[in-house]
């Protein structure tokens, strides 16, 4: 009685009040339930599957046995107990910090934690709030023996979880070796489930609604004519949408999804598991050549930029300054009664270099480029006749060698297939680490693809080869006329296909300061150089008959003659735009040569690129383009 009076005097609750609060706390309980996968939470179409309702029922009964009322429930549907970062569990911990709760009830300890460290941390966190952890199926208290029993139970749960994961990894690795698909198949395929003699058999089939869109996407991007952004828009127009799920409606793919789609080797029949490439059991949607062409384009555009802007001029992004090797920009300037278009050295314009190349009017560059096509690219009638005869002669004499080459490559292919399998066996035996096997597999796969391409090329009918070569030579005989009549976009594609680089310089005439000479130094792409060599048997004889397979013209050195070089800059040229300024854009890096017309014709003939043939030097007579300077073109 005396203690109660003292407590009241200093404002502390009485013993009866403390007992009342403690009793009220012990009559309040919360339930925590968990299942590891979302599939368990939706089994047979039930809103919560079977496990969650069962856990809730058992926990509610246990609370009743304790004389407590369940005031709140916390559920984690499809969450692993290997981490405590679960929404339901974190909400529970926050709740018991604020509210008076006597019990936290779980069906089993493994619903709360799957390792001893988390178990100890959670037990302490619950205890510090004044609540008590209760398990429906396990009995333990806060005595020394009870804590030991709980620790042993937690250790057994951890061992069980770890062992299950290890065995599952073994099964998944074996499934990958057999070509099986893990998880949901990528877009274009469908997961299947069949029963044979009571056994569930999972498989993969082509998606009849989406597979053709994937094939079309690869073939379209392989042409080099579209960017990721453009391809994404085209796929949306075709009606391609992601698969509909319980949570999400099917919708058009994003740029990043299309990019991942184009890089996925699953579409050529490959499975990647832990960085190791296996042959898949599913049907390939894309052939190897198309897939590798797409990877080459993606790799090149990762550096050059995959941009979908409109190209305002067919030479924009293609020209290099011959004086400093910098790129040439393109823009407009208003002045002297009109708007003038110019190419200019970016190094000089931005001040990065001390280059003094003048600003070159666009129409003068166009005239010089047309002359390049008329006099250098285009064959004369005599050259056309010689080139056709030389090509036919080489085809006839090399047909036997092609057969021998095919036999050699078939042996090489068998050896590479054996090497590929040995790499996988060495990885599974632990001889090669996971981070080491992928680069080796990539190298072997590239060699296999190269061998297969050589075999297919060597098996091509000789008459068909003649037709291809005749077609290309026919195009070369009309190259100048073709270039002058096609659209601006096609001119850009032609320049990409024919030239690897185009350098520009200006030489002033010492005798006439008003006259200057535009010098274009353009280097043939290897397939075009190979065809060009056919018109010059002397070059073939000097370099050896087989050099016709890969020759590329060397760029003649451009040393401008002594004279006065203009260095005036057009006024009001700006990057930012405005009423009298055009938005200036520069294509960063060269885009890869497109796979469409006319490149496919060049590369389909015998005289395609070879990685082993020596480079040749071939120079054609090339009159320089002479232009007259004017006040508007300074």
PDB file of N, CA, C and O in Angstrom, residues 399-435:
ATOM      1  N   UNK A 399      37.132 -23.028-109.401  1.00  0.00           N
ATOM      2  CA  UNK A 399      36.043 -23.909-108.985  1.00  0.00           C
ATOM      3  C   UNK A 399      36.573 -25.175-108.312  1.00  0.00           C
ATOM      4  O   UNK A 399      36.025 -25.651-107.309  1.00  0.00           O
ATOM      5  N   UNK A 400      37.679 -25.725-108.867  1.00  0.00           N
ATOM      6  CA  UNK A 400      38.275 -26.916-108.252  1.00  0.00           C
ATOM      7  C   UNK A 400      38.846 -26.593-106.881  1.00  0.00           C
ATOM      8  O   UNK A 400      38.693 -27.362-105.925  1.00  0.00           O
ATOM      9  N   UNK A 401      39.490 -25.438-106.756  1.00  0.00           N
ATOM     10  CA  UNK A 401      40.041 -25.040-105.470  1.00  0.00           C
ATOM     11  C   UNK A 401      38.939 -24.847-104.429  1.00  0.00           C
ATOM     12  O   UNK A 401      39.119 -25.126-103.244  1.00  0.00           O
ATOM     13  N   UNK A 402      37.766 -24.376-104.894  1.00  0.00           N
ATOM     14  CA  UNK A 402      36.649 -24.187-103.968  1.00  0.00           C
ATOM     15  C   UNK A 402      36.192 -25.523-103.395  1.00  0.00           C
ATOM     16  O   UNK A 402      35.848 -25.623-102.213  1.00  0.00           O
ATOM     17  N   UNK A 403      36.179 -26.545-104.239  1.00  0.00           N
ATOM     18  CA  UNK A 403      35.782 -27.870-103.755  1.00  0.00           C
ATOM     19  C   UNK A 403      36.773 -28.383-102.710  1.00  0.00           C
ATOM     20  O   UNK A 403      36.383 -28.964-101.692  1.00  0.00           O
ATOM     21  N   UNK A 404      38.056 -28.165-102.966  1.00  0.00           N
ATOM     22  CA  UNK A 404      39.059 -28.587-101.990  1.00  0.00           C
ATOM     23  C   UNK A 404      38.916 -27.795-100.686  1.00  0.00           C
ATOM     24  O   UNK A 404      39.048 -28.346 -99.591  1.00  0.00           O
ATOM     25  N   UNK A 405      38.657 -26.517-100.827  1.00  0.00           N
ATOM     26  CA  UNK A 405      38.494 -25.668 -99.642  1.00  0.00           C
ATOM     27  C   UNK A 405      37.309 -26.127 -98.796  1.00  0.00           C
ATOM     28  O   UNK A 405      37.380 -26.157 -97.563  1.00  0.00           O
ATOM     29  N   UNK A 406      36.213 -26.505 -99.474  1.00  0.00           N
ATOM     30  CA  UNK A 406      35.038 -26.974 -98.746  1.00  0.00           C
ATOM     31  C   UNK A 406      35.366 -28.228 -97.943  1.00  0.00           C
ATOM     32  O   UNK A 406      34.940 -28.377 -96.787  1.00  0.00           O
ATOM     33  N   UNK A 407      36.134 -29.141 -98.546  1.00  0.00           N
ATOM     34  CA  UNK A 407      36.517 -30.349 -97.824  1.00  0.00           C
ATOM     35  C   UNK A 407      37.371 -30.033 -96.602  1.00  0.00           C
ATOM     36  O   UNK A 407      37.177 -30.614 -95.518  1.00  0.00           O
ATOM     37  N   UNK A 408      38.305 -29.110 -96.774  1.00  0.00           N
ATOM     38  CA  UNK A 408      39.153 -28.711 -95.634  1.00  0.00           C
ATOM     39  C   UNK A 408      38.322 -28.085 -94.525  1.00  0.00           C
ATOM     40  O   UNK A 408      38.514 -28.369 -93.335  1.00  0.00           O
ATOM     41  N   UNK A 409      37.368 -27.244 -94.903  1.00  0.00           N
ATOM     42  CA  UNK A 409      36.542 -26.575 -93.899  1.00  0.00           C
ATOM     43  C   UNK A 409      35.593 -27.545 -93.186  1.00  0.00           C
ATOM     44  O   UNK A 409      35.264 -27.354 -92.016  1.00  0.00           O
ATOM     45  N   UNK A 410      35.162 -28.586 -93.867  1.00  0.00           N
ATOM     46  CA  UNK A 410      34.313 -29.584 -93.199  1.00  0.00           C
ATOM     47  C   UNK A 410      35.096 -30.307 -92.112  1.00  0.00           C
ATOM     48  O   UNK A 410      34.572 -30.580 -91.019  1.00  0.00           O
ATOM     49  N   UNK A 411      36.358 -30.626 -92.408  1.00  0.00           N
ATOM     50  CA  UNK A 411      37.195 -31.238 -91.375  1.00  0.00           C
ATOM     51  C   UNK A 411      37.413 -30.270 -90.212  1.00  0.00           C
ATOM     52  O   UNK A 411      37.361 -30.658 -89.050  1.00  0.00           O
ATOM     53  N   UNK A 412      37.653 -29.017 -90.574  1.00  0.00           N
ATOM     54  CA  UNK A 412      37.841 -27.993 -89.540  1.00  0.00           C
ATOM     55  C   UNK A 412      36.583 -27.849 -88.680  1.00  0.00           C
ATOM     56  O   UNK A 412      36.653 -27.703 -87.456  1.00  0.00           O
ATOM     57  N   UNK A 413      35.423 -27.919 -89.322  1.00  0.00           N
ATOM     58  CA  UNK A 413      34.162 -27.768 -88.601  1.00  0.00           C
ATOM     59  C   UNK A 413      33.960 -28.907 -87.608  1.00  0.00           C
ATOM     60  O   UNK A 413      33.529 -28.681 -86.469  1.00  0.00           O
ATOM     61  N   UNK A 414      34.285 -30.129 -88.022  1.00  0.00           N
ATOM     62  CA  UNK A 414      34.152 -31.264 -87.094  1.00  0.00           C
ATOM     63  C   UNK A 414      35.081 -31.095 -85.896  1.00  0.00           C
ATOM     64  O   UNK A 414      34.714 -31.388 -84.749  1.00  0.00           O
ATOM     65  N   UNK A 415      36.299 -30.611 -86.158  1.00  0.00           N
ATOM     66  CA  UNK A 415      37.247 -30.406 -85.052  1.00  0.00           C
ATOM     67  C   UNK A 415      36.761 -29.310 -84.107  1.00  0.00           C
ATOM     68  O   UNK A 415      36.898 -29.419 -82.881  1.00  0.00           O
ATOM     69  N   UNK A 416      36.180 -28.265 -84.664  1.00  0.00           N
ATOM     70  CA  UNK A 416      35.669 -27.176 -83.826  1.00  0.00           C
ATOM     71  C   UNK A 416      34.484 -27.625 -82.982  1.00  0.00           C
ATOM     72  O   UNK A 416      34.342 -27.224 -81.823  1.00  0.00           O
ATOM     73  N   UNK A 417      33.612 -28.462 -83.553  1.00  0.00           N
ATOM     74  CA  UNK A 417      32.475 -28.978 -82.781  1.00  0.00           C
ATOM     75  C   UNK A 417      32.970 -29.823 -81.605  1.00  0.00           C
ATOM     76  O   UNK A 417      32.426 -29.753 -80.498  1.00  0.00           O
ATOM     77  N   UNK A 418      34.002 -30.615 -81.858  1.00  0.00           N
ATOM     78  CA  UNK A 418      34.586 -31.421 -80.771  1.00  0.00           C
ATOM     79  C   UNK A 418      35.204 -30.511 -79.710  1.00  0.00           C
ATOM     80  O   UNK A 418      35.046 -30.738 -78.499  1.00  0.00           O
ATOM     81  N   UNK A 419      35.908 -29.485 -80.147  1.00  0.00           N
ATOM     82  CA  UNK A 419      36.520 -28.532 -79.213  1.00  0.00           C
ATOM     83  C   UNK A 419      35.458 -27.830 -78.375  1.00  0.00           C
ATOM     84  O   UNK A 419      35.639 -27.624 -77.168  1.00  0.00           O
ATOM     85  N   UNK A 420      34.353 -27.493 -78.997  1.00  0.00           N
ATOM     86  CA  UNK A 420      33.259 -26.825 -78.288  1.00  0.00           C
ATOM     87  C   UNK A 420      32.706 -27.715 -77.179  1.00  0.00           C
ATOM     88  O   UNK A 420      32.466 -27.251 -76.057  1.00  0.00           O
ATOM     89  N   UNK A 421      32.508 -28.986 -77.479  1.00  0.00           N
ATOM     90  CA  UNK A 421      31.979 -29.909 -76.471  1.00  0.00           C
ATOM     91  C   UNK A 421      32.997 -30.132 -75.352  1.00  0.00           C
ATOM     92  O   UNK A 421      32.629 -30.251 -74.177  1.00  0.00           O
ATOM     93  N   UNK A 422      34.273 -30.177 -75.696  1.00  0.00           N
ATOM     94  CA  UNK A 422      35.301 -30.373 -74.674  1.00  0.00           C
ATOM     95  C   UNK A 422      35.358 -29.189 -73.708  1.00  0.00           C
ATOM     96  O   UNK A 422      35.634 -29.370 -72.517  1.00  0.00           O
ATOM     97  N   UNK A 423      35.116 -27.985 -74.223  1.00  0.00           N
ATOM     98  CA  UNK A 423      35.077 -26.821 -73.346  1.00  0.00           C
ATOM     99  C   UNK A 423      33.967 -26.955 -72.307  1.00  0.00           C
ATOM    100  O   UNK A 423      34.150 -26.661 -71.120  1.00  0.00           O
ATOM    101  N   UNK A 424      32.791 -27.401 -72.756  1.00  0.00           N
ATOM    102  CA  UNK A 424      31.673 -27.579 -71.827  1.00  0.00           C
ATOM    103  C   UNK A 424      32.001 -28.654 -70.806  1.00  0.00           C
ATOM    104  O   UNK A 424      31.744 -28.501 -69.597  1.00  0.00           O
ATOM    105  N   UNK A 425      32.583 -29.771 -71.263  1.00  0.00           N
ATOM    106  CA  UNK A 425      32.948 -30.844 -70.334  1.00  0.00           C
ATOM    107  C   UNK A 425      33.978 -30.365 -69.313  1.00  0.00           C
ATOM    108  O   UNK A 425      33.893 -30.703 -68.121  1.00  0.00           O
ATOM    109  N   UNK A 426      34.947 -29.555 -69.779  1.00  0.00           N
ATOM    110  CA  UNK A 426      35.970 -29.057 -68.861  1.00  0.00           C
ATOM    111  C   UNK A 426      35.368 -28.124 -67.819  1.00  0.00           C
ATOM    112  O   UNK A 426      35.753 -28.136 -66.646  1.00  0.00           O
ATOM    113  N   UNK A 427      34.385 -27.325 -68.225  1.00  0.00           N
ATOM    114  CA  UNK A 427      33.717 -26.438 -67.268  1.00  0.00           C
ATOM    115  C   UNK A 427      32.946 -27.249 -66.226  1.00  0.00           C
ATOM    116  O   UNK A 427      33.003 -26.970 -65.029  1.00  0.00           O
ATOM    117  N   UNK A 428      32.220 -28.271 -66.682  1.00  0.00           N
ATOM    118  CA  UNK A 428      31.433 -29.086 -65.755  1.00  0.00           C
ATOM    119  C   UNK A 428      32.326 -29.887 -64.817  1.00  0.00           C
ATOM    120  O   UNK A 428      31.924 -30.195 -63.687  1.00  0.00           O
ATOM    121  N   UNK A 429      33.523 -30.211 -65.262  1.00  0.00           N
ATOM    122  CA  UNK A 429      34.464 -30.948 -64.405  1.00  0.00           C
ATOM    123  C   UNK A 429      35.242 -30.012 -63.480  1.00  0.00           C
ATOM    124  O   UNK A 429      36.068 -30.473 -62.684  1.00  0.00           O
ATOM    125  N   UNK A 430      35.014 -28.702 -63.626  1.00  0.00           N
ATOM    126  CA  UNK A 430      35.692 -27.747 -62.753  1.00  0.00           C
ATOM    127  C   UNK A 430      37.086 -27.358 -63.205  1.00  0.00           C
ATOM    128  O   UNK A 430      37.820 -26.694 -62.474  1.00  0.00           O
ATOM    129  N   UNK A 431      37.478 -27.758 -64.431  1.00  0.00           N
ATOM    130  CA  UNK A 431      38.813 -27.442 -64.930  1.00  0.00           C
ATOM    131  C   UNK A 431      38.892 -25.976 -65.389  1.00  0.00           C
ATOM    132  O   UNK A 431      39.914 -25.316 -65.244  1.00  0.00           O
ATOM    133  N   UNK A 432      37.794 -25.458 -65.946  1.00  0.00           N
ATOM    134  CA  UNK A 432      37.730 -24.086 -66.434  1.00  0.00           C
ATOM    135  C   UNK A 432      36.707 -23.322 -65.616  1.00  0.00           C
ATOM    136  O   UNK A 432      35.599 -23.816 -65.394  1.00  0.00           O
ATOM    137  N   UNK A 433      37.060 -22.124 -65.198  1.00  0.00           N
ATOM    138  CA  UNK A 433      36.146 -21.293 -64.413  1.00  0.00           C
ATOM    139  C   UNK A 433      35.074 -20.693 -65.322  1.00  0.00           C
ATOM    140  O   UNK A 433      35.266 -20.556 -66.534  1.00  0.00           O
ATOM    141  N   UNK A 434      33.953 -20.332 -64.717  1.00  0.00           N
ATOM    142  CA  UNK A 434      32.830 -19.791 -65.490  1.00  0.00           C
ATOM    143  C   UNK A 434      33.220 -18.522 -66.231  1.00  0.00           C
ATOM    144  O   UNK A 434      32.796 -18.289 -67.365  1.00  0.00           O
ATOM    145  N   UNK A 435      34.046 -17.647 -65.598  1.00  0.00           N
ATOM    146  CA  UNK A 435      34.413 -16.394 -66.247  1.00  0.00           C
ATOM    147  C   UNK A 435      35.398 -16.591 -67.399  1.00  0.00           C
ATOM    148  O   UNK A 435      35.614 -15.690 -68.203  1.00  0.00           O
TER     149      UNK A 435
END
